[in-house]
Coordinates of C-alpha atoms and ligand atoms in Angstrom, one line a residue:
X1 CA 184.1 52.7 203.3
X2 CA 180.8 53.8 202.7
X3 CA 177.5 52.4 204.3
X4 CA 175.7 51.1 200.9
X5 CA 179.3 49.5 200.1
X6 CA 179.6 47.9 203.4
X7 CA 176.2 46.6 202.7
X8 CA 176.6 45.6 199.5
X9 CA 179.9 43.9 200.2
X10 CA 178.0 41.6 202.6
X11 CA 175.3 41.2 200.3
X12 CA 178.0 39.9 197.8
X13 CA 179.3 37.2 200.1
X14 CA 175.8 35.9 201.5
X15 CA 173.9 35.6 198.7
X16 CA 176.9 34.9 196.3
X17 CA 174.3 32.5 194.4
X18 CA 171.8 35.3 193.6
X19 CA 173.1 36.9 190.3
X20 CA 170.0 38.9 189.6
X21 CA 169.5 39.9 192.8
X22 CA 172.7 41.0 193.3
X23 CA 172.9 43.4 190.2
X24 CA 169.3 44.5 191.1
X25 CA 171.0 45.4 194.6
X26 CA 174.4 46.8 193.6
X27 CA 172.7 49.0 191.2
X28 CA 169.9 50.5 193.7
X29 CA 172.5 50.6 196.5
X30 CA 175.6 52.0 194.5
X31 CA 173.3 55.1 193.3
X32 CA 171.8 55.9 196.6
X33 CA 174.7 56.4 198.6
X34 CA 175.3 59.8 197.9
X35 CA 172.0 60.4 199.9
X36 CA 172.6 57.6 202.6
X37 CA 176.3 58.5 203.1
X38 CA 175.1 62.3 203.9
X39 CA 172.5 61.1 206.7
X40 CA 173.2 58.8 209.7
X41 CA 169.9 57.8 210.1
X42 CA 169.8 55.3 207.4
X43 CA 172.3 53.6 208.9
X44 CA 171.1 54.1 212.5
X45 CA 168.0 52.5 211.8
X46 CA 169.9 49.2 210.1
X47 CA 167.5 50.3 206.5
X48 CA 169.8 49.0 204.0
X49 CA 170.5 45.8 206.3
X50 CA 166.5 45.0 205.7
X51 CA 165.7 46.4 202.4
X52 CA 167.9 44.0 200.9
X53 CA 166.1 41.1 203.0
X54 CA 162.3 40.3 202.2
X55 CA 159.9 40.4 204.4
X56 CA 159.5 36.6 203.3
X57 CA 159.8 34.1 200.4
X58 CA 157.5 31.4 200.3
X59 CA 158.1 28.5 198.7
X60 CA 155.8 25.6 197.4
X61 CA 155.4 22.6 195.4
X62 CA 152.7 22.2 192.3
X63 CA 151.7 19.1 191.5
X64 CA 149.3 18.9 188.5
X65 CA 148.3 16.1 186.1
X66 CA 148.9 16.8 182.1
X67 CA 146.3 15.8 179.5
X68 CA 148.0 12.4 179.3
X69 CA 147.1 12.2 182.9
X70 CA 150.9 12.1 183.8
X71 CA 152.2 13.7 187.0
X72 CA 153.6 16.7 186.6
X73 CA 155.4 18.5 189.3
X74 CA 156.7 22.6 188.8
X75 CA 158.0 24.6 192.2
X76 CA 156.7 28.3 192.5
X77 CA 157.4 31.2 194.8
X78 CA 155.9 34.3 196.1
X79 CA 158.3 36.2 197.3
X80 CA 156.5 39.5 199.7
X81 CA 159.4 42.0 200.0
X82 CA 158.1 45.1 201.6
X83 CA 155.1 46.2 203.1
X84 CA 156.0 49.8 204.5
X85 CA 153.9 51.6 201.9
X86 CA 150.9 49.4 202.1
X87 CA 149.8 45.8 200.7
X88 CA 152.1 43.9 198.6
X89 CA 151.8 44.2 194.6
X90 CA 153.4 42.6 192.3
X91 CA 153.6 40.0 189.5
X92 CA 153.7 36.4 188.8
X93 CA 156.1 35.3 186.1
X94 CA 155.7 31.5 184.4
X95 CA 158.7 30.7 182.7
X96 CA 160.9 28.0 182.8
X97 CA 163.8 30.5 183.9
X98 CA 162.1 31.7 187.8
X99 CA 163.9 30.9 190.7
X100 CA 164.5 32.5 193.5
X101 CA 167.0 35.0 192.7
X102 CA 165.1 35.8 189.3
X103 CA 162.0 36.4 191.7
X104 CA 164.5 38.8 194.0
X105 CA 165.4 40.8 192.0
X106 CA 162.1 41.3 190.7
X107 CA 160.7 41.8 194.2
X108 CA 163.3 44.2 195.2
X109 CA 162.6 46.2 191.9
X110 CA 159.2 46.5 192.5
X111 CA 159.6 48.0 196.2
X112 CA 161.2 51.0 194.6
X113 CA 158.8 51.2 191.3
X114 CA 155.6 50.9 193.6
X115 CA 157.0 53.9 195.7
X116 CA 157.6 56.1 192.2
X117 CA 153.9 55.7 191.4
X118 CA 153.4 57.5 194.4
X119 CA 150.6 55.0 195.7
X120 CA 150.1 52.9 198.3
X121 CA 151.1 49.8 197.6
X122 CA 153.9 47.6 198.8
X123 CA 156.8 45.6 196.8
X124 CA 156.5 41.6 195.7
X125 CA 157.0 39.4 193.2
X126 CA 155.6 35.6 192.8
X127 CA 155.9 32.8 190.1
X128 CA 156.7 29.5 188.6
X129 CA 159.1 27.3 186.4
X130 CA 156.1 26.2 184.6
X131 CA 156.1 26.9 180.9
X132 CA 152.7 27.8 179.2
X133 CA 154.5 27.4 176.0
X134 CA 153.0 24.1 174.2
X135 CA 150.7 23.5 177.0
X136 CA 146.4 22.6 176.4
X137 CA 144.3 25.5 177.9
X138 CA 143.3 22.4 180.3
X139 CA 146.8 21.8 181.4
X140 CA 147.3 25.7 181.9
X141 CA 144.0 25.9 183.8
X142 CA 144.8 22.9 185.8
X143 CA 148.4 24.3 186.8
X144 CA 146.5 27.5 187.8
X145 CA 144.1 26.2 189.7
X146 CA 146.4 24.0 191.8
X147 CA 149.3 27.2 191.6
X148 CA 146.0 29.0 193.8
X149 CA 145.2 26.0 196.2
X150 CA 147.9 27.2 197.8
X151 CA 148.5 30.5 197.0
X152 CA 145.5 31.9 198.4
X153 CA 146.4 31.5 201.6
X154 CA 149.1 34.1 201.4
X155 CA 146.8 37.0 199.4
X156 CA 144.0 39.4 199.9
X157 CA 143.4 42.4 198.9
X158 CA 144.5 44.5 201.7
X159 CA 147.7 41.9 202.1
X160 CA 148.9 40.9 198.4
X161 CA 147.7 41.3 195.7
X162 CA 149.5 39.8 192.7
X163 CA 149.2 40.5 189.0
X164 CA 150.2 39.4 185.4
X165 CA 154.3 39.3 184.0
X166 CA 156.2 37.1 181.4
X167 CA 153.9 34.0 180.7
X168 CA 150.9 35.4 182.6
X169 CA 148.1 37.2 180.7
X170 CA 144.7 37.3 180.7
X171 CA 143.9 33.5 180.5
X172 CA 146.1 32.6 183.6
X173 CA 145.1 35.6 185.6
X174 CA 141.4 34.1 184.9
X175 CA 142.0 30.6 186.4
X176 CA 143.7 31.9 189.3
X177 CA 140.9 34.3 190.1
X178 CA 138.4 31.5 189.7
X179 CA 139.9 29.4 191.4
X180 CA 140.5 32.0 194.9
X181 CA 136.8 32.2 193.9
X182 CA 135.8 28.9 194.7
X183 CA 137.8 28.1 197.7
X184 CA 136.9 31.5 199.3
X185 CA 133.6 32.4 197.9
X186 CA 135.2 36.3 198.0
X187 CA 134.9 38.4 195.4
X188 CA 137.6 41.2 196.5
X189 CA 139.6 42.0 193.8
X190 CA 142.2 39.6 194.9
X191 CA 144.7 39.9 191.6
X192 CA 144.7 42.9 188.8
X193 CA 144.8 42.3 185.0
X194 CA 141.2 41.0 185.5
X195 CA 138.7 40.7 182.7
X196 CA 136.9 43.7 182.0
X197 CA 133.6 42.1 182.8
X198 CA 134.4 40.4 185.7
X199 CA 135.9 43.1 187.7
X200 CA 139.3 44.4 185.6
X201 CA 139.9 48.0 184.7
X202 CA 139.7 50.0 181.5
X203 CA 143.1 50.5 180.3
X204 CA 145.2 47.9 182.4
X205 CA 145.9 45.6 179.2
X206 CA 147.8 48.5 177.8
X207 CA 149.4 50.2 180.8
X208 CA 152.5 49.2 180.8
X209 CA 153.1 49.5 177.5
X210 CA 151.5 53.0 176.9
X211 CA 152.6 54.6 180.2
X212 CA 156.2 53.8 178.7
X213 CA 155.9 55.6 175.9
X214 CA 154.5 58.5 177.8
X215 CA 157.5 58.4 180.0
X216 CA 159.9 58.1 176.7
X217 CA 157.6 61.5 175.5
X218 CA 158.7 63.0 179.1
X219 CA 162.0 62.2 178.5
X220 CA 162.8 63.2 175.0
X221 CA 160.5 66.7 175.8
X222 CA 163.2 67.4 178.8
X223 CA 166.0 67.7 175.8
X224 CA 163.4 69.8 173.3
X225 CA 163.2 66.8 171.4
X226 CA 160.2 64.7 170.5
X227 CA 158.9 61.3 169.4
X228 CA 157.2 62.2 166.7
X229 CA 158.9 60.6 163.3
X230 CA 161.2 59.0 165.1
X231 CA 162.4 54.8 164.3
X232 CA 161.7 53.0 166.9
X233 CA 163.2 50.0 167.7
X234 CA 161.4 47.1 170.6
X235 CA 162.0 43.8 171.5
X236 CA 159.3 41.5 172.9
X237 CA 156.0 41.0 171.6
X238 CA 153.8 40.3 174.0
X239 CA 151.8 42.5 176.5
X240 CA 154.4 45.2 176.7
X241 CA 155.8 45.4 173.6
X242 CA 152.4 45.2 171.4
X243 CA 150.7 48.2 173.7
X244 CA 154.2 49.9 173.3
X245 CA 154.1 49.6 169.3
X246 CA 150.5 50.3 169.3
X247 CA 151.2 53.7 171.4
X248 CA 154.0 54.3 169.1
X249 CA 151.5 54.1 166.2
X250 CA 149.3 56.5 167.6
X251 CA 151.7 59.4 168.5
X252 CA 153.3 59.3 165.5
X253 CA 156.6 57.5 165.9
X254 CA 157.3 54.3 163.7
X255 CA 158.7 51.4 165.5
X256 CA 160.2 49.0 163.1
X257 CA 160.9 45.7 165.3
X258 CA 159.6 43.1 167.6
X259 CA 161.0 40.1 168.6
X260 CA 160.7 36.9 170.8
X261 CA 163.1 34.2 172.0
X262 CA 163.7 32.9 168.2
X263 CA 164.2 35.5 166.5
X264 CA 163.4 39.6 165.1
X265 CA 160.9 40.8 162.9
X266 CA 162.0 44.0 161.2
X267 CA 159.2 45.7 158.7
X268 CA 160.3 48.7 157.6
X269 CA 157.2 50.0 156.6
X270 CA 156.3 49.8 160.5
X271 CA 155.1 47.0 162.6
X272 CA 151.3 45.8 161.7
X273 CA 149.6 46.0 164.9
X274 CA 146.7 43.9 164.2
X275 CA 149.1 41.1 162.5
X276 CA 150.7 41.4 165.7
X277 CA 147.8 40.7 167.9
X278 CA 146.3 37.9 165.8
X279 CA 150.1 35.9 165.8
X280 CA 150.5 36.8 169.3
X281 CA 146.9 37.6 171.3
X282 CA 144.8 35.0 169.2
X283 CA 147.1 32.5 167.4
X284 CA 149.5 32.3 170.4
X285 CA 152.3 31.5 167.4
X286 CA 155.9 32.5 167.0
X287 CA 157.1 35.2 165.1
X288 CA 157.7 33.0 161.3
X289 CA 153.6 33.5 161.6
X290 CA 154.2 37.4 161.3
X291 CA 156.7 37.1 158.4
X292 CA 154.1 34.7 156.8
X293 CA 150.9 37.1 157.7
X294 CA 153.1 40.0 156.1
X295 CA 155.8 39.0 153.3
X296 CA 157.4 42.2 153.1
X297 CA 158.8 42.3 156.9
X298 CA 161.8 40.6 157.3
X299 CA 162.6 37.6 159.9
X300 CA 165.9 37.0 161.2
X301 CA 166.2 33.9 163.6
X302 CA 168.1 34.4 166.6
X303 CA 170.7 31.6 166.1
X304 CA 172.0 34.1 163.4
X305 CA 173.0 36.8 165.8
X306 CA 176.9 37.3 166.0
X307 CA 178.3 35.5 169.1
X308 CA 177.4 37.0 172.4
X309 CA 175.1 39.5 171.3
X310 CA 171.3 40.5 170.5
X311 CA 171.0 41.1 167.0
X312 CA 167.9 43.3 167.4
X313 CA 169.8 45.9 168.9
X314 CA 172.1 46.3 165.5
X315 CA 169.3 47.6 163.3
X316 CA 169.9 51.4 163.4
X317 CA 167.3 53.3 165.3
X318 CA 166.5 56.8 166.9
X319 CA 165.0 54.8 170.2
X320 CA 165.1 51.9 172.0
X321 CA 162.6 49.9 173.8
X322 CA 164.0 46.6 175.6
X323 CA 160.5 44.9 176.2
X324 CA 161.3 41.3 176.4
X325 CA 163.3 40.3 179.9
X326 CA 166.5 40.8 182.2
X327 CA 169.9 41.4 180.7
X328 CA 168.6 41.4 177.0
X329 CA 170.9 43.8 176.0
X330 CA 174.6 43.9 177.1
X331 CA 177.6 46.5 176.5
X332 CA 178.1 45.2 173.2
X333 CA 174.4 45.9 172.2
X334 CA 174.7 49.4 173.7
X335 CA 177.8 50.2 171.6
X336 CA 175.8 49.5 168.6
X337 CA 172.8 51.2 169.3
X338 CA 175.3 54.0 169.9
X339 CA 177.3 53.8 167.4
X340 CA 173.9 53.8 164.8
X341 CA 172.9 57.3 166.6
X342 CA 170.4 56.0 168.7
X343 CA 169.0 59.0 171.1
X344 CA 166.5 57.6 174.0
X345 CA 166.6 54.1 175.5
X346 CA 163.7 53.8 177.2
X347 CA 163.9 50.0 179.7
X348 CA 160.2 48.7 179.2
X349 CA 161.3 45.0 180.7
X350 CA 162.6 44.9 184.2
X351 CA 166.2 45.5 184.1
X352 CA 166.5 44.8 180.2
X353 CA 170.2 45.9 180.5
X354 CA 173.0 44.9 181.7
X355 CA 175.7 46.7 184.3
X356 CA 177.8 47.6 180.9
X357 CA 175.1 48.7 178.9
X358 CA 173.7 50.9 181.6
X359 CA 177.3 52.5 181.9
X360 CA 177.8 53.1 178.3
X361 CA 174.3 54.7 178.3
X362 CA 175.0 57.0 181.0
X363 CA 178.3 58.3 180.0
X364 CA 176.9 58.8 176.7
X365 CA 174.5 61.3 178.6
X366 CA 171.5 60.2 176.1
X367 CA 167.7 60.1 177.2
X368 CA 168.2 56.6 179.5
X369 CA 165.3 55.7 181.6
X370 CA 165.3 52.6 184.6
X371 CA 162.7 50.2 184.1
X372 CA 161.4 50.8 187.6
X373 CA 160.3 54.0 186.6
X374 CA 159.3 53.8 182.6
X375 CA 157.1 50.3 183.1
X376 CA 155.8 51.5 186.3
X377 CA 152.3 52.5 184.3
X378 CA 151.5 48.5 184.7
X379 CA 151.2 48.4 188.5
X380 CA 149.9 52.1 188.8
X381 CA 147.2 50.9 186.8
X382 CA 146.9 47.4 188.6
X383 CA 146.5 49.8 192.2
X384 CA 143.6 52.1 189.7
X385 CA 141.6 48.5 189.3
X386 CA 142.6 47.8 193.1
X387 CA 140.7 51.6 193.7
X388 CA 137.7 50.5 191.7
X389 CA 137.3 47.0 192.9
X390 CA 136.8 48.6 196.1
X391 CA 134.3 51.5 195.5
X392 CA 132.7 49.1 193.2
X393 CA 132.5 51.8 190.7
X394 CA 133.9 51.3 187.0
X395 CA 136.0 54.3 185.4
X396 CA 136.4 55.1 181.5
X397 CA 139.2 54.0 179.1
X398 CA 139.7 57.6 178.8
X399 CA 139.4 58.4 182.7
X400 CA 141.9 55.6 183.9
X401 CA 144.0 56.4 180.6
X402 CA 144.4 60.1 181.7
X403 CA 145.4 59.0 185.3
X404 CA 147.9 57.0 183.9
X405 CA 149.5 59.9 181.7
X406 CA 149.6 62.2 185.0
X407 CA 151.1 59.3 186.9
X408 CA 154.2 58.8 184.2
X409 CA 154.5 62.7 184.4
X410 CA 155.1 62.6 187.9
X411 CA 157.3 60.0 188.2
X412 CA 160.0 61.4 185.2
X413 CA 159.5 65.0 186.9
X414 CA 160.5 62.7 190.3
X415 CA 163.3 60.9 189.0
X416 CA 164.2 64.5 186.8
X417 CA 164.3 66.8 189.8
X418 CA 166.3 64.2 192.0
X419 CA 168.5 64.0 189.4
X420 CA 169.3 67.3 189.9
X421 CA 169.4 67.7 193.1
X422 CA 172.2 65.2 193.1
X423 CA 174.5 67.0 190.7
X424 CA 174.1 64.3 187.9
X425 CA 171.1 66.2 185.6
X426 CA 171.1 63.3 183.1
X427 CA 171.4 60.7 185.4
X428 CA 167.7 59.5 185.6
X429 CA 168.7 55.9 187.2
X430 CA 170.4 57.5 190.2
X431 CA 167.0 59.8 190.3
X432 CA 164.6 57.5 190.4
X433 CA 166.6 54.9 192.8
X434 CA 167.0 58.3 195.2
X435 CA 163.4 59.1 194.9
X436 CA 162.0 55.6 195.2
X437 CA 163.9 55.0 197.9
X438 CA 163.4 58.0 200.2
X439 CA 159.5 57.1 200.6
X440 CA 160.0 53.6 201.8
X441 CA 162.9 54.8 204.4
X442 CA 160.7 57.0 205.8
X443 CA 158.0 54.8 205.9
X444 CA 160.5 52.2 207.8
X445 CA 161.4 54.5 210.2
X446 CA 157.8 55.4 211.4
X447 CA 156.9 52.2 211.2
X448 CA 159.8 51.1 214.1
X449 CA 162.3 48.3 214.1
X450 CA 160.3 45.4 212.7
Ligands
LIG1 P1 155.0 38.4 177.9 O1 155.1 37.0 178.4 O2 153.7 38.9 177.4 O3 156.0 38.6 176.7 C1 157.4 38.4 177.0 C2 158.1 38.6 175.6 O4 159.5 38.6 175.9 C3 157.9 37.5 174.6 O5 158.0 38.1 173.3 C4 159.0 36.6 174.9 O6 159.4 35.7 173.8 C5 160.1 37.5 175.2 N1 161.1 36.9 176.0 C6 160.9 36.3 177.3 N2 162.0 35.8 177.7 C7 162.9 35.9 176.7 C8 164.3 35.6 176.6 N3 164.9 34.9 177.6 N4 164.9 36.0 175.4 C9 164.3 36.6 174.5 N5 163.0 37.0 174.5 C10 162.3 36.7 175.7 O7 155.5 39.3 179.1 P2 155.3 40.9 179.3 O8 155.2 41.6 178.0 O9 154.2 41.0 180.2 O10 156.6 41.3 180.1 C11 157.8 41.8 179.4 C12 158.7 42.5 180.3 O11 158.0 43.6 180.9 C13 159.2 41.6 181.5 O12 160.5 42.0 181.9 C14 158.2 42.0 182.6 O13 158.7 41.8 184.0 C15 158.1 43.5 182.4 N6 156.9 44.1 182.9 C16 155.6 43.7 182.6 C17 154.5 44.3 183.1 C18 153.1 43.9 182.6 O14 152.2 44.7 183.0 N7 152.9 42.9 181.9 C19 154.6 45.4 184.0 C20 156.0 45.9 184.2 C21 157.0 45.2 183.7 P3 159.0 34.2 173.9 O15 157.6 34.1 173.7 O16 159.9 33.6 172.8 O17 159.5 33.7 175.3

């Protein structure tokens, strides 16, 4: 049996309550073995063994009082999974879903995705059960504020350095910062998705969102195709998924959909950007706001989706941008988006599809692209802020914007080449797993038995 199987076989047994882990594992370690199979030093040096373990999880309580002055108490995590390549980076996620597989999986993920960028930055991943949803800016502020009375002791920024996810933007990334402020007196940089007058960078809001649509350009270029005039369909709408449809916009494409936990917008006309922003950036509402902001888009609430399945992913579309969460879109999904003639799936959310949808995208051989290397743009750009913060110099939209472009380049012609090299041309998930992966061996096997 093979040495990522034996591995993974374990894996299966000891950590049997870890569902998202475990598919983040099996999918990384199932695709890598024709590369650790071929060379015994892999296994010589136990790598697999303690890439699947974190460097550490830490685990804490956060008791906070809401604006009826009632005790509230939410647990939150930061889990630091490997340092080989340099300080830790990663995100915090606030929703009531996080635990400590959810935060595993994510951790793992980013290990890999740091390494594509080709910088020098570390895997984590941190966060909280706490809900923003509903909540006063006071209650949010006090949550963050308390959330960083103990996180600061685990960050720096030449140790960890975490960043925004799902349910942390610019208004939570600002109480955490303020708050490391005032315990530490530092001003260092500590997180990224900072203010732009207060230390943030040019072009980080929209990173994620417009490096994936440059790595969806890469992609559909590779087959002599292109995005231009093409429908295109994305879930989510918040950071990700507005920068994405905004991008979109601007090259040309028309993307048609956006969605949230309730429901799908679908205006055929293409989605209104700056409706988008005021419902989403400004009114913080739910997605009936859009419909009512814009009569002629259709809204069609999520407990109307046939059993089992997203119903976003049956409106017929050239592409596909997953931009909401995990697992948002199963075999089923794929099989309609197939079916309709879609072209290019491009993974904006961290693994947005499931083990069968992944499948049914590979064996149809269409433009598929892993999350950990299409929304890699985010913490490229997070490590660009990180480089500023510490020359204490302040680049252009257009410089860091540019950077970002030759960074998503780099990574598809990465995950492309390795593709290649490994017999499977189309196969852009094995690619960029081989690829991500062979940096942080090495960097473990310098580095010694620790
Ligand atoms: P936001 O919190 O800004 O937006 C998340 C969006 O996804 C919302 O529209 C939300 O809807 C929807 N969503 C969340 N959970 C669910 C669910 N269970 N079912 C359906 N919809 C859901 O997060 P981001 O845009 O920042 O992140 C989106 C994805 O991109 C995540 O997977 C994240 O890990 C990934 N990512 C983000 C990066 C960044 O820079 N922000 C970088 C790299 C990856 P609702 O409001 O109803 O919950």
């Amino acid at each position: 049996m093979s040495y990522a199987q034996r591995v993974m076989d374990r894996l299966s047994v000891i950590k049997a309550g870890e569902p998202e882990f475990l598919q983040a594992a099996r999918e990384v370690l199932l695709t890598i073995a024709p590369l650790v199979d071929k060379d015994p030093k892999y296994e010589k040096h136990g790598i697999l063994e303690r890439m699947v373990e974190p460097d550490r999880s830490i685990n804490f309580r956060v008791t906070w009082l809401d604006d009826k002055n009632q005790v509230q108490v939410n647990r939150a995590w930061r889990v630091q999974f490997n340092e080989a390549l340099g300080p830790y980076k990663g995100g915090m996620r606030f929703h009531p879903s996080v635990n400590l597989s959810v935060l595993k999986f994510l951790g793992f993920e980013q290990t890999f995705k740091n390494s594509l960028t080709g910088l020098a930055i570390g895997g984590a991943k941190g966060g909280s059960d706490f809900d923003p949803k509903g909540k006063s800016d006071a209650e949010v502020m006090r949550f963050c504020q308390t959330l960083m009375t103990e996180l600061f002791k685990y960050v720096g920024p030449t140790m960890d350095v975490p960043a925004g996810d799902i349910g942390v933007g610019g208004r939570e990334i600002g109480f955490m910062v303020g708050q490391y402020k005032r315990i530490t007196s530092l001003h260092d940089g500590v997180l990224t998705g900072k203010g732009v007058v207060w230390g943030g960078s040019l072009a980080r809001t929209q990173a994620t969102g417009y490096g994936a649509v440059y790595f969806a350009q890469n992609m559909m270029e590779g087959v002599g195709k292109t995005l231009e005039g093409k429908k295109c369909v994305v879930s989510g709408s918040g950071n990700v998924a507005i920068y994405a449809i905004e991008k979109l916009h601007q090259i040309g494409a028309k993307p048609i959909t956006c969605s949230d936990s309730k429901g799908y917008i679908y205006d055929e006309a293409g989605v209104d950007v700056k409706i988008l922003k005021q419902v989403k950036e400004v009114e913080r509402a739910r997605l009936t706001r859009y419909q009512e902001l814009r009569p002629s888009a259709k809204y069609v609430a999520a407990d109307s989706y046939p059993k089992g399945r997203n119903g976003i992913w049956d409106v017929p579309c050239d592409v596909a941008f997953p931009a909401a969460t995990q697992n948002e879109l199963n075999g089923a999904d794929a099989a309609a988006l197939l079916k309709n003639g879609c072209q290019c799936v491009c993974e904006c959310a961290n693994m947005p599809c499931d083990e069968a949808a992944m499948e049914a995208f590979l064996k149809a051989k269409i433009c598929y692209s892993p999350g950990k290397a299409s929304n890699a743009g985010g913490v490229a750009t997070s490590q660009l802020e990180m480089a500023q913060n510490a020359s204490m110099v302040k680049w252009t939209f257009d410089e860091v914007d540019k950077k970002l472009h030759g960074i998503m380049k780099d990574i598809y012609t990465a995950a492309a080449e390795t593709a290649k090299e490994f017999g499977d041309p189309t196969n852009l998930v094995m690619g960029a797993n081989i690829a991500g992966f062979k940096k942080v061996a090495s960097a473990m096997i310098d580095l010694g038995a620790i």
